[in-house]
PDB file of C-alpha atoms in Angstrom:
ATOM      1  CA  MET A   1      -3.323 -11.174  20.874  1.00 42.00           C
ATOM      2  CA  SER A   2      -2.809  -7.460  21.446  1.00 43.00           C
ATOM      3  CA  LEU A   3      -0.709  -5.146  19.288  1.00 45.00           C
ATOM      4  CA  VAL A   4       2.086  -5.241  21.858  1.00 44.00           C
ATOM      5  CA  ASP A   5       2.177  -9.042  21.684  1.00 50.00           C
ATOM      6  CA  LYS A   6       2.606  -9.069  17.907  1.00 67.00           C
ATOM      7  CA  THR A   7       5.838  -8.839  16.054  1.00 82.00           C
ATOM      8  CA  TYR A   8       5.696  -7.459  12.540  1.00 91.00           C
ATOM      9  CA  LYS A   9       8.643  -8.793  10.593  1.00 93.00           C
ATOM     10  CA  SER A  10       9.356  -8.079   6.957  1.00 94.00           C
ATOM     11  CA  GLU A  11       9.950 -11.813   6.454  1.00 96.00           C
ATOM     12  CA  ASP A  12       6.307 -12.471   7.374  1.00 97.00           C
ATOM     13  CA  ILE A  13       4.781 -10.019   4.907  1.00 97.00           C
ATOM     14  CA  ILE A  14       7.182 -11.270   2.212  1.00 98.00           C
ATOM     15  CA  ALA A  15       6.149 -14.879   2.827  1.00 98.00           C
ATOM     16  CA  LEU A  16       2.430 -14.058   2.981  1.00 98.00           C
ATOM     17  CA  PHE A  17       2.545 -11.981  -0.204  1.00 98.00           C
ATOM     18  CA  ASN A  18       4.624 -14.485  -2.154  1.00 98.00           C
ATOM     19  CA  GLN A  19       2.493 -17.461  -1.045  1.00 98.00           C
ATOM     20  CA  THR A  20      -0.660 -15.565  -1.999  1.00 98.00           C
ATOM     21  CA  PHE A  21       0.381 -14.108  -5.351  1.00 98.00           C
ATOM     22  CA  PHE A  22       3.476 -15.641  -6.906  1.00 98.00           C
ATOM     23  CA  ASP A  23       1.778 -18.501  -8.753  1.00 98.00           C
ATOM     24  CA  ALA A  24      -1.116 -16.439 -10.111  1.00 98.00           C
ATOM     25  CA  TYR A  25       0.700 -13.131 -10.769  1.00 98.00           C
ATOM     26  CA  ASN A  26       4.384 -14.070 -11.156  1.00 98.00           C
ATOM     27  CA  THR A  27       5.179 -11.345  -8.628  1.00 98.00           C
ATOM     28  CA  LYS A  28       7.402 -11.366  -5.554  1.00 98.00           C
ATOM     29  CA  LEU A  29       7.692  -8.923  -2.686  1.00 98.00           C
ATOM     30  CA  VAL A  30      11.372  -8.128  -2.154  1.00 98.00           C
ATOM     31  CA  ARG A  31      13.148  -6.350   0.674  1.00 97.00           C
ATOM     32  CA  GLY A  32      15.174  -3.450  -0.709  1.00 95.00           C
ATOM     33  CA  GLU A  33      17.940  -1.355   0.764  1.00 90.00           C
ATOM     34  CA  ASP A  34      17.029   1.968  -0.811  1.00 88.00           C
ATOM     35  CA  GLU A  35      13.984   3.628  -2.368  1.00 88.00           C
ATOM     36  CA  PRO A  36      10.994   1.437  -3.204  1.00 92.00           C
ATOM     37  CA  ILE A  37      10.402   0.508  -6.827  1.00 94.00           C
ATOM     38  CA  TYR A  38       8.297  -1.878  -8.904  1.00 97.00           C
ATOM     39  CA  LEU A  39      10.273  -3.818 -11.495  1.00 97.00           C
ATOM     40  CA  PRO A  40       8.535  -5.862 -14.178  1.00 98.00           C
ATOM     41  CA  ALA A  41       9.981  -9.210 -15.202  1.00 98.00           C
ATOM     42  CA  THR A  42      12.972  -9.210 -17.547  1.00 97.00           C
ATOM     43  CA  ASP A  43      15.101 -11.810 -19.293  1.00 97.00           C
ATOM     44  CA  SER A  44      17.455 -11.866 -16.314  1.00 97.00           C
ATOM     45  CA  VAL A  45      14.748 -11.793 -13.584  1.00 98.00           C
ATOM     46  CA  PRO A  46      11.752 -13.788 -14.849  1.00 98.00           C
ATOM     47  CA  TYR A  47       9.258 -12.472 -12.273  1.00 98.00           C
ATOM     48  CA  HIS A  48       7.897  -9.044 -11.314  1.00 98.00           C
ATOM     49  CA  GLN A  49       9.284  -7.480  -8.125  1.00 98.00           C
ATOM     50  CA  ILE A  50       7.723  -5.130  -5.614  1.00 98.00           C
ATOM     51  CA  VAL A  51      10.814  -3.778  -3.872  1.00 98.00           C
ATOM     52  CA  PHE A  52      10.064  -2.058  -0.562  1.00 97.00           C
ATOM     53  CA  ALA A  53      12.359   0.280   1.356  1.00 94.00           C
ATOM     54  CA  HIS A  54      14.837  -0.811   4.032  1.00 93.00           C
ATOM     55  CA  GLY A  55      12.815  -3.802   5.190  1.00 91.00           C
ATOM     56  CA  PHE A  56      10.138  -1.548   6.712  1.00 93.00           C
ATOM     57  CA  TYR A  57       6.821  -3.369   7.104  1.00 94.00           C
ATOM     58  CA  ALA A  58       4.880  -0.133   6.452  1.00 92.00           C
ATOM     59  CA  SER A  59       6.793   0.421   3.215  1.00 92.00           C
ATOM     60  CA  ALA A  60       5.867  -3.090   2.084  1.00 96.00           C
ATOM     61  CA  MET A  61       2.186  -2.396   2.793  1.00 96.00           C
ATOM     62  CA  HIS A  62       2.308   0.886   0.860  1.00 93.00           C
ATOM     63  CA  GLU A  63       4.045  -0.623  -2.171  1.00 96.00           C
ATOM     64  CA  ILE A  64       1.678  -3.616  -2.184  1.00 98.00           C
ATOM     65  CA  ALA A  65      -1.250  -1.180  -2.181  1.00 98.00           C
ATOM     66  CA  HIS A  66       0.131   0.505  -5.315  1.00 95.00           C
ATOM     67  CA  TRP A  67       0.491  -2.912  -6.929  1.00 98.00           C
ATOM     68  CA  CYS A  68      -3.145  -3.676  -6.064  1.00 98.00           C
ATOM     69  CA  VAL A  69      -4.229  -0.482  -7.847  1.00 97.00           C
ATOM     70  CA  ALA A  70      -2.209  -1.183 -11.006  1.00 96.00           C
ATOM     71  CA  GLY A  71      -3.968  -3.037 -13.781  1.00 96.00           C
ATOM     72  CA  PRO A  72      -2.372  -5.705 -16.012  1.00 97.00           C
ATOM     73  CA  LYS A  73      -0.824  -3.225 -18.479  1.00 96.00           C
ATOM     74  CA  ARG A  74       0.609  -0.986 -15.751  1.00 95.00           C
ATOM     75  CA  ARG A  75       2.154  -4.044 -14.082  1.00 97.00           C
ATOM     76  CA  LEU A  76       4.349  -4.418 -17.183  1.00 97.00           C
ATOM     77  CA  LEU A  77       5.911  -0.961 -16.641  1.00 96.00           C
ATOM     78  CA  GLU A  78       8.630   0.069 -14.207  1.00 95.00           C
ATOM     79  CA  ASP A  79       6.972   1.753 -11.219  1.00 93.00           C
ATOM     80  CA  PHE A  80       3.708   1.064 -13.072  1.00 94.00           C
ATOM     81  CA  GLY A  81       4.507   4.013 -15.361  1.00 89.00           C
ATOM     82  CA  TYR A  82       3.120   6.363 -12.726  1.00 77.00           C
ATOM     83  CA  TRP A  83       4.035   9.984 -12.322  1.00 66.00           C
ATOM     84  CA  TYR A  84       5.827  10.811  -9.126  1.00 63.00           C
ATOM     85  CA  GLU A  85       6.826  14.231  -7.927  1.00 62.00           C
ATOM     86  CA  PRO A  86       9.408  14.038  -5.123  1.00 63.00           C
ATOM     87  CA  ASP A  87       9.182  15.652  -1.710  1.00 60.00           C
ATOM     88  CA  GLY A  88       9.196  19.455  -1.791  1.00 65.00           C
ATOM     89  CA  ARG A  89       5.968  19.833  -3.793  1.00 65.00           C
ATOM     90  CA  THR A  90       4.021  23.068  -4.161  1.00 71.00           C
ATOM     91  CA  GLU A  91       0.457  23.236  -2.859  1.00 71.00           C
ATOM     92  CA  LEU A  92      -0.960  22.671  -6.363  1.00 75.00           C
ATOM     93  CA  VAL A  93       1.291  19.691  -7.075  1.00 71.00           C
ATOM     94  CA  GLN A  94       0.570  18.284  -3.600  1.00 66.00           C
ATOM     95  CA  ALA A  95      -3.173  18.414  -4.348  1.00 70.00           C
ATOM     96  CA  GLU A  96      -2.587  16.346  -7.497  1.00 75.00           C
ATOM     97  CA  PHE A  97      -0.361  13.929  -5.575  1.00 76.00           C
ATOM     98  CA  GLU A  98      -3.023  13.406  -2.916  1.00 77.00           C
ATOM     99  CA  LYS A  99      -5.714  12.871  -5.548  1.00 83.00           C
ATOM    100  CA  VAL A 100      -3.837   9.903  -7.019  1.00 77.00           C
ATOM    101  CA  GLU A 101      -2.875   8.589  -3.561  1.00 87.00           C
ATOM    102  CA  ILE A 102      -6.448   8.232  -2.233  1.00 92.00           C
ATOM    103  CA  ARG A 103      -7.041   4.781  -3.723  1.00 96.00           C
ATOM    104  CA  PRO A 104      -3.663   3.224  -2.851  1.00 95.00           C
ATOM    105  CA  GLN A 105      -3.750   4.630   0.671  1.00 93.00           C
ATOM    106  CA  SER A 106      -7.279   3.305   1.150  1.00 97.00           C
ATOM    107  CA  TYR A 107      -6.016  -0.159   0.172  1.00 98.00           C
ATOM    108  CA  GLU A 108      -3.063   0.296   2.510  1.00 97.00           C
ATOM    109  CA  TRP A 109      -5.433   1.173   5.363  1.00 97.00           C
ATOM    110  CA  ILE A 110      -7.538  -1.932   4.668  1.00 98.00           C
ATOM    111  CA  LEU A 111      -4.439  -4.120   4.623  1.00 98.00           C
ATOM    112  CA  SER A 112      -3.078  -2.493   7.781  1.00 97.00           C
ATOM    113  CA  VAL A 113      -6.314  -3.142   9.679  1.00 98.00           C
ATOM    114  CA  SER A 114      -6.265  -6.689   8.294  1.00 98.00           C
ATOM    115  CA  ALA A 115      -2.876  -7.149   9.973  1.00 97.00           C
ATOM    116  CA  GLY A 116      -3.923  -5.363  13.171  1.00 96.00           C
ATOM    117  CA  LEU A 117      -1.601  -2.431  12.486  1.00 94.00           C
ATOM    118  CA  PRO A 118      -2.357   1.237  13.080  1.00 92.00           C
ATOM    119  CA  PHE A 119      -2.515   3.342   9.917  1.00 92.00           C
ATOM    120  CA  SER A 120      -1.658   6.931   9.203  1.00 87.00           C
ATOM    121  CA  VAL A 121      -1.919   8.615   5.818  1.00 81.00           C
ATOM    122  CA  SER A 122       1.276   9.744   4.173  1.00 75.00           C
ATOM    123  CA  CYS A 123       1.255  13.229   2.691  1.00 57.00           C
ATOM    124  CA  ASP A 124       4.907  12.629   1.801  1.00 61.00           C
ATOM    125  CA  ASN A 125       5.893  16.309   1.514  1.00 44.00           C
ATOM    126  CA  LEU A 126       8.253  17.071   4.383  1.00 46.00           C
ATOM    127  CA  ASN A 127      10.205  19.718   2.454  1.00 50.00           C
ATOM    128  CA  GLY A 128       7.303  21.474   0.739  1.00 47.00           C
ATOM    129  CA  ASP A 129       6.670  25.188   1.087  1.00 55.00           C
ATOM    130  CA  PHE A 130       3.414  24.626   3.035  1.00 48.00           C
ATOM    131  CA  GLU A 131       1.907  22.185   5.536  1.00 60.00           C
ATOM    132  CA  PRO A 132      -0.491  19.687   3.864  1.00 59.00           C
ATOM    133  CA  ASP A 133      -3.872  19.224   5.570  1.00 69.00           C
ATOM    134  CA  ARG A 134      -3.329  15.697   6.845  1.00 73.00           C
ATOM    135  CA  LEU A 135      -6.781  15.425   8.448  1.00 85.00           C
ATOM    136  CA  ALA A 136      -8.590  16.499   5.260  1.00 85.00           C
ATOM    137  CA  PHE A 137      -6.598  13.939   3.287  1.00 88.00           C
ATOM    138  CA  MET A 138      -7.349  11.240   5.889  1.00 90.00           C
ATOM    139  CA  ARG A 139     -11.079  12.004   5.547  1.00 94.00           C
ATOM    140  CA  LYS A 140     -10.869  11.511   1.758  1.00 93.00           C
ATOM    141  CA  VAL A 141      -9.065   8.212   2.218  1.00 95.00           C
ATOM    142  CA  HIS A 142     -11.656   7.192   4.829  1.00 97.00           C
ATOM    143  CA  GLN A 143     -14.504   7.933   2.399  1.00 97.00           C
ATOM    144  CA  GLU A 144     -12.796   5.712  -0.166  1.00 97.00           C
ATOM    145  CA  VAL A 145     -12.363   2.904   2.386  1.00 98.00           C
ATOM    146  CA  MET A 146     -16.076   3.084   3.255  1.00 98.00           C
ATOM    147  CA  LEU A 147     -16.993   2.892  -0.440  1.00 98.00           C
ATOM    148  CA  ILE A 148     -14.678  -0.099  -0.967  1.00 98.00           C
ATOM    149  CA  LEU A 149     -16.100  -1.924   2.062  1.00 98.00           C
ATOM    150  CA  GLU A 150     -19.620  -1.281   0.801  1.00 98.00           C
ATOM    151  CA  GLN A 151     -18.843  -2.469  -2.752  1.00 97.00           C
ATOM    152  CA  GLY A 152     -16.601  -5.365  -1.735  1.00 98.00           C
ATOM    153  CA  LEU A 153     -12.835  -5.630  -1.724  1.00 98.00           C
ATOM    154  CA  PRO A 154     -11.088  -5.876  -5.081  1.00 98.00           C
ATOM    155  CA  THR A 155      -9.714  -9.360  -5.743  1.00 98.00           C
ATOM    156  CA  ARG A 156      -6.046  -8.849  -4.820  1.00 98.00           C
ATOM    157  CA  VAL A 157      -6.841  -6.657  -1.800  1.00 98.00           C
ATOM    158  CA  GLY A 158      -9.333  -9.274  -0.628  1.00 98.00           C
ATOM    159  CA  MET A 159      -6.847 -12.121  -1.083  1.00 98.00           C
ATOM    160  CA  LEU A 160      -4.130 -10.415   0.939  1.00 98.00           C
ATOM    161  CA  SER A 161      -6.589  -9.108   3.531  1.00 98.00           C
ATOM    162  CA  GLN A 162      -7.738 -12.676   4.145  1.00 98.00           C
ATOM    163  CA  ALA A 163      -4.146 -13.959   4.398  1.00 98.00           C
ATOM    164  CA  LEU A 164      -3.188 -11.172   6.825  1.00 98.00           C
ATOM    165  CA  ARG A 165      -6.294 -11.590   8.994  1.00 98.00           C
ATOM    166  CA  SER A 166      -5.701 -15.327   9.188  1.00 97.00           C
ATOM    167  CA  PHE A 167      -1.994 -14.959  10.015  1.00 97.00           C
ATOM    168  CA  TYR A 168      -2.486 -12.228  12.634  1.00 96.00           C
ATOM    169  CA  GLY A 169      -5.774 -13.520  14.066  1.00 96.00           C
ATOM    170  CA  GLN A 170      -7.851 -10.513  13.057  1.00 97.00           C
ATOM    171  CA  SER A 171     -11.631 -10.467  12.706  1.00 95.00           C
ATOM    172  CA  THR A 172     -13.651  -9.762   9.588  1.00 97.00           C
ATOM    173  CA  LEU A 173     -13.346  -6.153   8.444  1.00 98.00           C
ATOM    174  CA  SER A 174     -16.054  -3.706   9.485  1.00 97.00           C
ATOM    175  CA  PRO A 175     -16.504   0.055   9.016  1.00 97.00           C
ATOM    176  CA  GLU A 176     -16.106   0.610  12.772  1.00 97.00           C
ATOM    177  CA  GLN A 177     -12.446  -0.419  12.532  1.00 97.00           C
ATOM    178  CA  PHE A 178     -11.609   2.628  10.391  1.00 97.00           C
ATOM    179  CA  ILE A 179     -11.496   5.780  12.493  1.00 92.00           C
ATOM    180  CA  VAL A 180     -10.294   9.191  11.355  1.00 91.00           C
ATOM    181  CA  ALA A 181      -8.104  10.601  14.103  1.00 78.00           C
TER     182      ALA A 181
END
């Protein structure tokens, strides 16, 4: 099945994620209408929620990747307790942003390839006072992907990678599938 033959629907990634993780992690992937957010369980909602933006498949993949990075304590905090500096960052702040985005974006790339989707890094700074070096950032993410493939996928990344590859008919991951362009 080629990329043009595939349809990537938010309902599919929601179902795959929830089937793979709800029982073990009490976490659901939820389509949101606005900005993405991670919400830990509360008295009124007894499960954790990864809310992705506007039903966009790519947003779901990105938010799942952040969830895969977060450890058990961080998964008890709203948005994992992470620092986030909005669009419009200075060069120095952008460098810090990219440093903490290498691991989640490497997971996102692995999951994207697992689904047969193209991947592009997100520098996420459209209104900054300079142009981020997208290619340099992509190379850093690529290095991280190669390290992860060599060491073995972390448990949750591996579980979802397997589910995605099975659902979309993708082959076993190999370094040759990850090309910096």
